[in-house]
DNA sequence: AGAAGTTCTTGATTTACATCAATGCACAGG
DNA sequence: CCTGTGCATTGATGTAAATCAAGAACTTCT
């Protein structure tokens, strides 16, 4: 486990990489994402301070996520074996499972508006640090759709 | 941890329940699902033999998933504390995280057809045991859309 | 076997959201 | 101060899938 400094925009992991690592963010902001066949980016997760970002695949198989830095960041890098063998904070894993479950339920049953409202409520710090385009990508909608949702919400007041 | 027998259609857990349990399927088939504001069901997960079905929330908060039996089943029921404290099979948890990640990536970036193809490839045994309506619900599409996808694929041969 | 309920398919219509294209805006560097 | 570049917004149009409405094909039960 070593600590590294990464600059905004720097790529830490590419789709297809073997032996992908686990990144624990000390400061800054990372993101993990895929690029589909049409070349479109889909943000899988944001990684602010104290979060853990990784592709949840076995070390031996090619990973499917890209990981890069949205802000200059200080990051701890650990190989997966290490992190899984030693105690591995069970509480953190359960929180993670829970947030993924929420995400799946949202993606299956919520409208663009509901997703946005849930997002800003759940992650109030993130919106100020990323572009609307990235939020839209995380929510699974287009920037245009997000813009409209935000307008409707602003007017409704 | 006790073993119970459940009949097809029997409800094991309701949205809003506190102290939700963990269900390990010995034989039969369970499903977990939500019902949205419009009354629509969204299947979160199927639980065939040897799978574990649960709402990944803390025992103290109301859960968001319903769980019932699609077939007559034999199921082991464990309280969450028990399952998380004792060893807790780390391999199984990682596999689970991985399959949830796949699900999220799929929901964000794949068409109805791609989802269906991925599903029958990943879970070849399930389709024969559940209705198309349930498959559609799992994939996040309507039964009609699924019917059309299947027709196109059948003709394409 | 026949009735009654499901499940599946088909067609017509609507809707939410994507896509495309154009414009406005702000900040950065010359 | 202009001017380029990236981001957000707006409007027009397109499209995949949802919804609505029937009907056909299976099941299940008596």
Short mmCIF file of C-alpha atoms (C1' of nucleotides) in Angstrom, two decimals:
data_model
loop_
_atom_site.label_atom_id
_atom_site.label_comp_id
_atom_site.label_asym_id
_atom_site.label_seq_id
_atom_site.Cartn_x
_atom_site.Cartn_y
_atom_site.Cartn_z
CA UNK A 1 0.00 0.00 0.00
CA UNK A 2 1.55 3.24 -1.13
CA UNK A 3 0.40 6.82 -1.30
CA UNK A 4 0.49 8.75 -4.57
CA UNK A 5 -0.33 12.22 -5.77
CA UNK A 6 -2.41 12.51 -8.94
CA UNK A 7 -3.21 15.56 -11.02
CA UNK A 8 -6.60 16.56 -12.32
CA UNK A 9 -7.35 14.60 -15.47
CA UNK A 10 -4.81 11.91 -14.81
CA UNK A 11 -5.88 8.36 -15.67
CA UNK A 12 -5.27 5.77 -12.96
CA UNK A 13 -6.85 2.73 -14.53
CA UNK A 14 -8.07 1.81 -17.98
CA UNK A 15 -10.79 -0.59 -19.08
CA UNK A 16 -9.14 -3.91 -19.82
CA UNK A 17 -6.37 -3.52 -17.26
CA UNK A 18 -5.40 -6.63 -15.37
CA UNK A 19 -4.63 -6.65 -11.71
CA UNK A 20 -6.65 -3.53 -11.07
CA UNK A 21 -6.01 -1.81 -7.75
CA UNK A 22 -8.04 -0.35 -4.95
CA UNK A 23 -7.88 3.42 -4.47
CA UNK A 24 -8.63 5.07 -1.15
CA UNK A 25 -8.97 8.82 -1.49
CA UNK A 26 -7.27 10.96 1.13
CA UNK A 27 -8.04 14.27 -0.53
CA UNK A 28 -9.42 15.33 -3.89
CA UNK A 29 -11.95 13.59 -6.09
CA UNK A 30 -11.80 10.56 -8.36
CA UNK A 31 -14.35 9.05 -10.66
CA UNK A 32 -14.85 5.61 -12.19
CA UNK A 33 -16.69 5.21 -15.47
CA UNK A 34 -17.28 3.09 -18.56
CA UNK A 35 -17.37 4.01 -22.22
CA UNK A 36 -19.99 2.16 -24.24
CA UNK A 37 -19.87 0.98 -27.86
CA UNK A 38 -21.16 4.35 -29.03
CA UNK A 39 -18.30 6.10 -27.23
CA UNK A 40 -20.50 7.51 -24.51
CA UNK A 41 -19.19 7.90 -20.97
CA UNK A 42 -21.21 6.63 -18.02
CA UNK A 43 -19.96 7.58 -14.58
CA UNK A 44 -20.22 4.65 -12.24
CA UNK A 45 -19.09 6.35 -9.05
CA UNK A 46 -17.58 9.52 -7.62
CA UNK A 47 -14.81 9.13 -5.05
CA UNK A 48 -14.44 12.07 -2.67
CA UNK A 49 -12.36 12.15 0.50
CA UNK A 50 -12.35 8.89 2.49
CA UNK A 51 -14.05 6.91 -0.22
CA UNK A 52 -12.82 3.80 -1.85
CA UNK A 53 -12.85 3.47 -5.61
CA UNK A 54 -12.19 0.20 -7.43
CA UNK A 55 -13.42 -2.13 -10.10
CA UNK A 56 -15.06 -5.02 -8.26
CA UNK A 57 -13.62 -7.71 -10.44
CA UNK A 58 -11.16 -10.44 -9.66
CA UNK A 59 -7.56 -9.31 -10.04
CA UNK A 60 -7.03 -11.86 -12.79
CA UNK A 61 -9.74 -10.64 -15.15
CA UNK A 62 -9.70 -7.46 -17.27
CA UNK A 63 -11.59 -4.71 -15.51
CA UNK A 64 -14.41 -2.75 -17.14
CA UNK A 65 -14.01 0.65 -15.52
CA UNK A 66 -11.77 3.61 -16.18
CA UNK A 67 -10.65 5.60 -13.16
CA UNK A 68 -9.31 9.14 -13.31
CA UNK A 69 -8.95 12.27 -11.19
CA UNK A 70 -11.49 15.10 -11.33
CA UNK A 71 -9.35 17.19 -8.94
CA UNK A 72 -5.73 17.01 -7.88
CA UNK A 73 -5.80 14.25 -5.29
CA UNK A 74 -3.82 12.29 -2.73
CA UNK A 75 -4.66 8.62 -3.00
CA UNK A 76 -3.68 5.38 -1.27
CA UNK A 77 -3.23 2.51 -3.66
CA UNK A 78 -3.56 -1.09 -2.51
CA UNK A 79 -3.50 -4.36 -4.41
CA UNK A 80 -6.76 -6.27 -4.02
CA UNK A 81 -5.33 -9.32 -2.32
CA UNK A 82 -4.01 -7.17 0.48
CA UNK A 83 -7.25 -5.34 1.04
CA UNK A 84 -9.40 -8.46 0.98
CA UNK A 85 -7.19 -10.65 3.10
CA UNK A 86 -6.61 -8.37 6.00
CA UNK A 87 -9.70 -7.71 8.06
CA UNK A 88 -11.43 -5.59 5.41
CA UNK A 89 -13.81 -3.19 7.09
CA UNK A 90 -17.08 -5.13 6.98
CA UNK A 91 -19.10 -2.05 7.86
CA UNK A 92 -17.75 -0.19 4.84
CA UNK A 93 -18.55 -3.12 2.57
CA UNK A 94 -22.12 -3.25 3.82
CA UNK A 95 -22.55 0.48 3.32
CA UNK A 96 -21.28 0.02 -0.17
CA UNK A 97 -23.65 -2.85 -0.90
CA UNK A 98 -26.45 -0.71 0.41
CA UNK A 99 -25.62 2.26 -1.80
CA UNK A 100 -25.34 0.00 -4.84
CA UNK A 101 -28.71 -1.50 -4.07
CA UNK A 102 -30.17 1.99 -3.88
CA UNK A 103 -28.58 2.88 -7.16
CA UNK A 104 -30.05 -0.18 -8.90
CA UNK A 105 -33.51 0.44 -7.49
CA UNK A 106 -33.27 4.09 -8.61
CA UNK A 107 -32.12 3.22 -12.11
CA UNK A 108 -34.98 0.77 -12.48
CA UNK A 109 -37.83 2.80 -11.09
CA UNK A 110 -37.11 6.53 -10.95
CA UNK A 111 -37.55 9.41 -13.37
CA UNK A 112 -34.83 11.90 -14.25
CA UNK A 113 -36.20 14.32 -11.65
CA UNK A 114 -36.34 11.79 -8.84
CA UNK A 115 -32.80 10.68 -9.55
CA UNK A 116 -31.51 14.22 -9.42
CA UNK A 117 -33.31 15.04 -6.19
CA UNK A 118 -32.04 11.87 -4.57
CA UNK A 119 -28.52 12.63 -5.74
CA UNK A 120 -28.27 16.15 -4.36
CA UNK A 121 -29.79 14.96 -1.12
CA UNK A 122 -27.47 11.99 -0.75
CA UNK A 123 -24.28 13.69 -1.94
CA UNK A 124 -24.72 17.39 -1.17
CA UNK A 125 -21.00 18.18 -1.55
CA UNK A 126 -20.46 16.64 -4.97
CA UNK A 127 -22.59 18.94 -7.18
CA UNK A 128 -20.43 21.98 -6.50
CA UNK A 129 -17.29 20.14 -7.48
CA UNK A 130 -18.26 18.57 -10.80
CA UNK A 131 -19.83 19.77 -14.06
CA UNK A 132 -23.50 19.22 -14.81
CA UNK A 133 -22.42 16.99 -17.63
CA UNK A 134 -20.84 14.63 -15.11
CA UNK A 135 -23.87 14.65 -12.86
CA UNK A 136 -26.03 13.81 -15.85
CA UNK A 137 -23.68 11.00 -16.77
CA UNK A 138 -23.85 9.63 -13.23
CA UNK A 139 -27.64 9.80 -13.22
CA UNK A 140 -27.92 8.12 -16.59
CA UNK A 141 -29.52 11.08 -18.39
CA UNK A 142 -28.26 13.70 -20.86
CA UNK A 143 -27.00 17.13 -19.80
CA UNK A 144 -29.98 18.65 -21.62
CA UNK A 145 -32.46 16.60 -19.63
CA UNK A 146 -30.72 17.59 -16.41
CA UNK A 147 -30.83 21.24 -17.39
CA UNK A 148 -34.58 21.02 -17.88
CA UNK A 149 -35.14 19.23 -14.58
CA UNK A 150 -33.18 21.92 -12.78
CA UNK A 151 -35.16 24.68 -14.47
CA UNK A 152 -38.49 23.13 -13.55
CA UNK A 153 -37.36 22.75 -9.97
CA UNK A 154 -36.15 26.36 -9.80
CA UNK A 155 -39.41 27.72 -11.23
CA UNK A 156 -41.56 25.60 -8.96
CA UNK A 157 -40.48 27.82 -6.09
CA UNK B 1 -30.22 -19.59 12.00
CA UNK B 2 -33.18 -21.82 11.27
CA UNK B 3 -34.48 -23.64 8.24
CA UNK B 4 -38.00 -23.03 6.97
CA UNK B 5 -40.20 -24.29 4.19
CA UNK B 6 -42.05 -21.69 2.14
CA UNK B 7 -44.78 -22.16 -0.44
CA UNK B 8 -44.95 -20.56 -3.86
CA UNK B 9 -46.29 -17.06 -3.52
CA UNK B 10 -45.54 -16.75 0.16
CA UNK B 11 -44.21 -13.38 1.32
CA UNK B 12 -41.12 -13.51 3.52
CA UNK B 13 -40.38 -9.82 3.93
CA UNK B 14 -42.27 -6.61 3.25
CA UNK B 15 -41.01 -3.16 2.40
CA UNK B 16 -40.76 -1.21 5.62
CA UNK B 17 -39.99 -4.22 7.79
CA UNK B 18 -37.42 -3.67 10.52
CA UNK B 19 -34.77 -6.16 11.40
CA UNK B 20 -34.87 -7.76 7.98
CA UNK B 21 -33.22 -11.16 7.70
CA UNK B 22 -30.84 -12.91 5.38
CA UNK B 23 -32.21 -15.81 3.35
CA UNK B 24 -30.01 -18.57 2.00
CA UNK B 25 -31.82 -20.73 -0.50
CA UNK B 26 -31.36 -24.50 -0.20
CA UNK B 27 -33.87 -25.40 -2.86
CA UNK B 28 -36.50 -23.53 -4.83
CA UNK B 29 -36.50 -19.92 -5.99
CA UNK B 30 -37.03 -16.58 -4.24
CA UNK B 31 -37.19 -13.07 -5.58
CA UNK B 32 -36.66 -9.63 -4.06
CA UNK B 33 -38.40 -6.61 -5.53
CA UNK B 34 -39.71 -3.10 -4.95
CA UNK B 35 -43.03 -1.52 -5.80
CA UNK B 36 -42.80 2.07 -6.99
CA UNK B 37 -45.22 4.97 -6.41
CA UNK B 38 -47.20 3.94 -9.50
CA UNK B 39 -47.63 0.46 -8.09
CA UNK B 40 -45.22 -1.13 -10.51
CA UNK B 41 -43.05 -4.07 -9.47
CA UNK B 42 -39.31 -4.06 -10.17
CA UNK B 43 -37.48 -7.30 -9.50
CA UNK B 44 -34.17 -6.60 -7.84
CA UNK B 45 -32.82 -10.14 -7.72
CA UNK B 46 -33.68 -13.78 -8.24
CA UNK B 47 -32.53 -16.26 -5.61
CA UNK B 48 -32.08 -19.81 -6.89
CA UNK B 49 -30.38 -22.68 -5.06
CA UNK B 50 -27.33 -21.66 -3.01
CA UNK B 51 -27.95 -17.95 -3.40
CA UNK B 52 -28.34 -15.44 -0.69
CA UNK B 53 -31.20 -12.97 -0.77
CA UNK B 54 -31.44 -9.98 1.55
CA UNK B 55 -32.08 -6.29 1.77
CA UNK B 56 -28.66 -4.70 2.25
CA UNK B 57 -29.77 -2.22 4.85
CA UNK B 58 -28.88 -1.92 8.48
CA UNK B 59 -31.12 -4.05 10.70
CA UNK B 60 -32.39 -0.93 12.45
CA UNK B 61 -33.75 0.86 9.37
CA UNK B 62 -36.91 -0.06 7.42
CA UNK B 63 -35.97 -2.13 4.38
CA UNK B 64 -37.04 -1.25 0.87
CA UNK B 65 -37.44 -4.69 -0.69
CA UNK B 66 -40.18 -7.27 -0.66
CA UNK B 67 -39.09 -10.90 -0.74
CA UNK B 68 -41.33 -13.78 -1.75
CA UNK B 69 -41.17 -17.30 -3.14
CA UNK B 70 -41.57 -18.02 -6.86
CA UNK B 71 -41.42 -21.76 -6.21
CA UNK B 72 -41.93 -23.89 -3.11
CA UNK B 73 -38.57 -23.54 -1.37
CA UNK B 74 -36.41 -24.62 1.53
CA UNK B 75 -34.65 -21.60 3.00
CA UNK B 76 -32.19 -20.89 5.81
CA UNK B 77 -32.99 -17.71 7.69
CA UNK B 78 -30.31 -15.83 9.60
CA UNK B 79 -30.40 -12.52 11.45
CA UNK B 80 -27.95 -10.03 9.96
CA UNK B 81 -25.75 -9.64 13.00
CA UNK B 82 -25.01 -13.33 13.00
CA UNK B 83 -24.11 -13.45 9.34
CA UNK B 84 -21.90 -10.37 9.40
CA UNK B 85 -20.06 -11.14 12.60
CA UNK B 86 -19.01 -14.68 11.88
CA UNK B 87 -16.46 -15.01 9.12
CA UNK B 88 -18.84 -14.02 6.32
CA UNK B 89 -17.61 -15.53 3.10
CA UNK B 90 -15.55 -12.71 1.57
CA UNK B 91 -15.42 -14.40 -1.80
CA UNK B 92 -19.19 -14.49 -2.00
CA UNK B 93 -19.41 -10.83 -1.08
CA UNK B 94 -16.96 -9.86 -3.77
CA UNK B 95 -18.85 -11.89 -6.38
CA UNK B 96 -21.96 -10.11 -5.27
CA UNK B 97 -20.36 -6.67 -5.55
CA UNK B 98 -19.17 -7.60 -8.99
CA UNK B 99 -22.58 -8.71 -10.19
CA UNK B 100 -24.14 -5.51 -8.83
CA UNK B 101 -21.55 -3.44 -10.63
CA UNK B 102 -22.39 -5.26 -13.85
CA UNK B 103 -26.05 -4.64 -13.28
CA UNK B 104 -25.51 -0.90 -12.78
CA UNK B 105 -23.33 -0.60 -15.85
CA UNK B 106 -25.95 -2.49 -17.86
CA UNK B 107 -28.83 -0.36 -16.63
CA UNK B 108 -26.93 2.79 -17.53
CA UNK B 109 -25.64 1.86 -20.95
CA UNK B 110 -27.47 -1.07 -22.53
CA UNK B 111 -30.53 -1.43 -24.73
CA UNK B 112 -33.39 -3.82 -24.04
CA UNK B 113 -31.85 -6.40 -26.39
CA UNK B 114 -28.39 -6.22 -24.85
CA UNK B 115 -29.84 -6.64 -21.37
CA UNK B 116 -31.82 -9.68 -22.38
CA UNK B 117 -28.89 -11.35 -24.12
CA UNK B 118 -26.65 -10.71 -21.13
CA UNK B 119 -29.29 -12.10 -18.80
CA UNK B 120 -29.86 -15.42 -20.57
CA UNK B 121 -26.13 -15.87 -20.89
CA UNK B 122 -25.39 -15.10 -17.26
CA UNK B 123 -28.35 -16.96 -15.73
CA UNK B 124 -29.22 -19.70 -18.21
CA UNK B 125 -31.32 -21.66 -15.71
CA UNK B 126 -33.60 -18.87 -14.57
CA UNK B 127 -35.56 -18.14 -17.78
CA UNK B 128 -37.24 -21.55 -17.79
CA UNK B 129 -38.43 -21.13 -14.25
CA UNK B 130 -40.02 -17.69 -14.31
CA UNK B 131 -42.55 -15.86 -16.47
CA UNK B 132 -41.47 -13.43 -19.16
CA UNK B 133 -43.16 -10.74 -17.15
CA UNK B 134 -40.70 -11.35 -14.34
CA UNK B 135 -37.72 -11.35 -16.67
CA UNK B 136 -38.93 -8.05 -18.11
CA UNK B 137 -39.30 -6.64 -14.63
CA UNK B 138 -35.76 -7.71 -13.75
CA UNK B 139 -34.38 -6.16 -16.93
CA UNK B 140 -36.22 -2.90 -16.36
CA UNK B 141 -38.40 -3.16 -19.49
CA UNK B 142 -42.05 -4.04 -20.14
CA UNK B 143 -43.23 -7.56 -21.03
CA UNK B 144 -44.26 -6.20 -24.42
CA UNK B 145 -40.79 -4.88 -25.16
CA UNK B 146 -39.30 -8.21 -24.13
CA UNK B 147 -41.72 -10.10 -26.33
CA UNK B 148 -40.59 -7.99 -29.27
CA UNK B 149 -36.91 -8.47 -28.55
CA UNK B 150 -37.40 -12.22 -28.40
CA UNK B 151 -39.27 -12.22 -31.70
CA UNK B 152 -36.54 -10.26 -33.44
CA UNK B 153 -33.89 -12.63 -32.11
CA UNK B 154 -35.89 -15.71 -33.15
CA UNK B 155 -36.41 -14.39 -36.70
CA UNK B 156 -32.80 -13.34 -37.08
CA UNK B 157 -31.90 -17.05 -37.29
"C1'" DA C 1 -63.79 -31.83 -21.27
"C1'" DG C 2 -65.07 -27.14 -20.49
"C1'" DA C 3 -64.75 -22.96 -17.73
"C1'" DA C 4 -61.76 -19.59 -15.77
"C1'" DG C 5 -57.81 -17.66 -15.08
"C1'" DT C 6 -53.06 -16.69 -16.56
"C1'" DT C 7 -49.49 -15.57 -19.75
"C1'" DC C 8 -47.97 -14.11 -24.08
"C1'" DT C 9 -48.29 -11.62 -28.33
"C1'" DT C 10 -49.76 -7.90 -31.55
"C1'" DG C 11 -51.09 -3.39 -33.00
"C1'" DA C 12 -51.95 1.65 -32.20
"C1'" DT C 13 -50.76 5.53 -29.64
"C1'" DT C 14 -48.17 8.30 -26.36
"C1'" DT C 15 -44.35 9.63 -23.65
"C1'" DA C 16 -39.88 10.44 -21.88
"C1'" DC C 17 -35.76 11.14 -23.11
"C1'" DA C 18 -32.03 11.30 -26.69
"C1'" DT C 19 -30.06 13.64 -30.42
"C1'" DC C 20 -28.89 17.47 -33.14
"C1'" DA C 21 -28.01 22.16 -33.89
"C1'" DA C 22 -27.71 26.86 -32.42
"C1'" DT C 23 -26.97 30.35 -29.00
"C1'" DG C 24 -25.46 32.55 -24.73
"C1'" DC C 25 -21.93 33.11 -21.22
"C1'" DA C 26 -17.89 33.20 -18.68
"C1'" DC C 27 -13.33 32.91 -17.97
"C1'" DA C 28 -8.26 32.63 -19.72
"C1'" DG C 29 -4.47 34.09 -22.59
"C1'" DG C 30 -2.64 36.92 -25.99
"C1'" DC D 1 -10.02 44.52 -24.77
"C1'" DC D 2 -10.89 41.07 -28.12
"C1'" DT D 3 -11.22 36.17 -29.04
"C1'" DG D 4 -11.03 31.26 -28.42
"C1'" DT D 5 -12.60 27.32 -25.80
"C1'" DG D 6 -15.60 24.81 -22.76
"C1'" DC D 7 -20.01 24.59 -20.36
"C1'" DA D 8 -24.93 25.35 -19.93
"C1'" DT D 9 -29.19 26.22 -21.94
"C1'" DT D 10 -32.94 26.17 -25.50
"C1'" DG D 11 -35.73 24.62 -29.27
"C1'" DA D 12 -36.82 21.26 -32.95
"C1'" DT D 13 -36.98 16.66 -34.21
"C1'" DG D 14 -36.32 11.59 -33.70
"C1'" DT D 15 -36.75 7.19 -31.44
"C1'" DA D 16 -36.93 3.38 -28.17
"C1'" DA D 17 -39.77 1.86 -25.13
"C1'" DA D 18 -44.09 2.58 -22.21
"C1'" DT D 19 -48.86 2.39 -22.19
"C1'" DC D 20 -53.33 0.98 -23.59
"C1'" DA D 21 -56.33 -2.28 -25.57
"C1'" DA D 22 -57.47 -6.86 -27.57
"C1'" DG D 23 -57.07 -11.25 -28.66
"C1'" DA D 24 -54.71 -15.93 -28.81
"C1'" DA D 25 -52.51 -19.61 -26.46
"C1'" DC D 26 -51.48 -22.02 -22.31
"C1'" DT D 27 -52.60 -23.66 -17.45
"C1'" DT D 28 -55.25 -25.10 -13.78
"C1'" DC D 29 -59.30 -26.56 -11.58
"C1'" DT D 30 -63.72 -28.69 -11.05
#
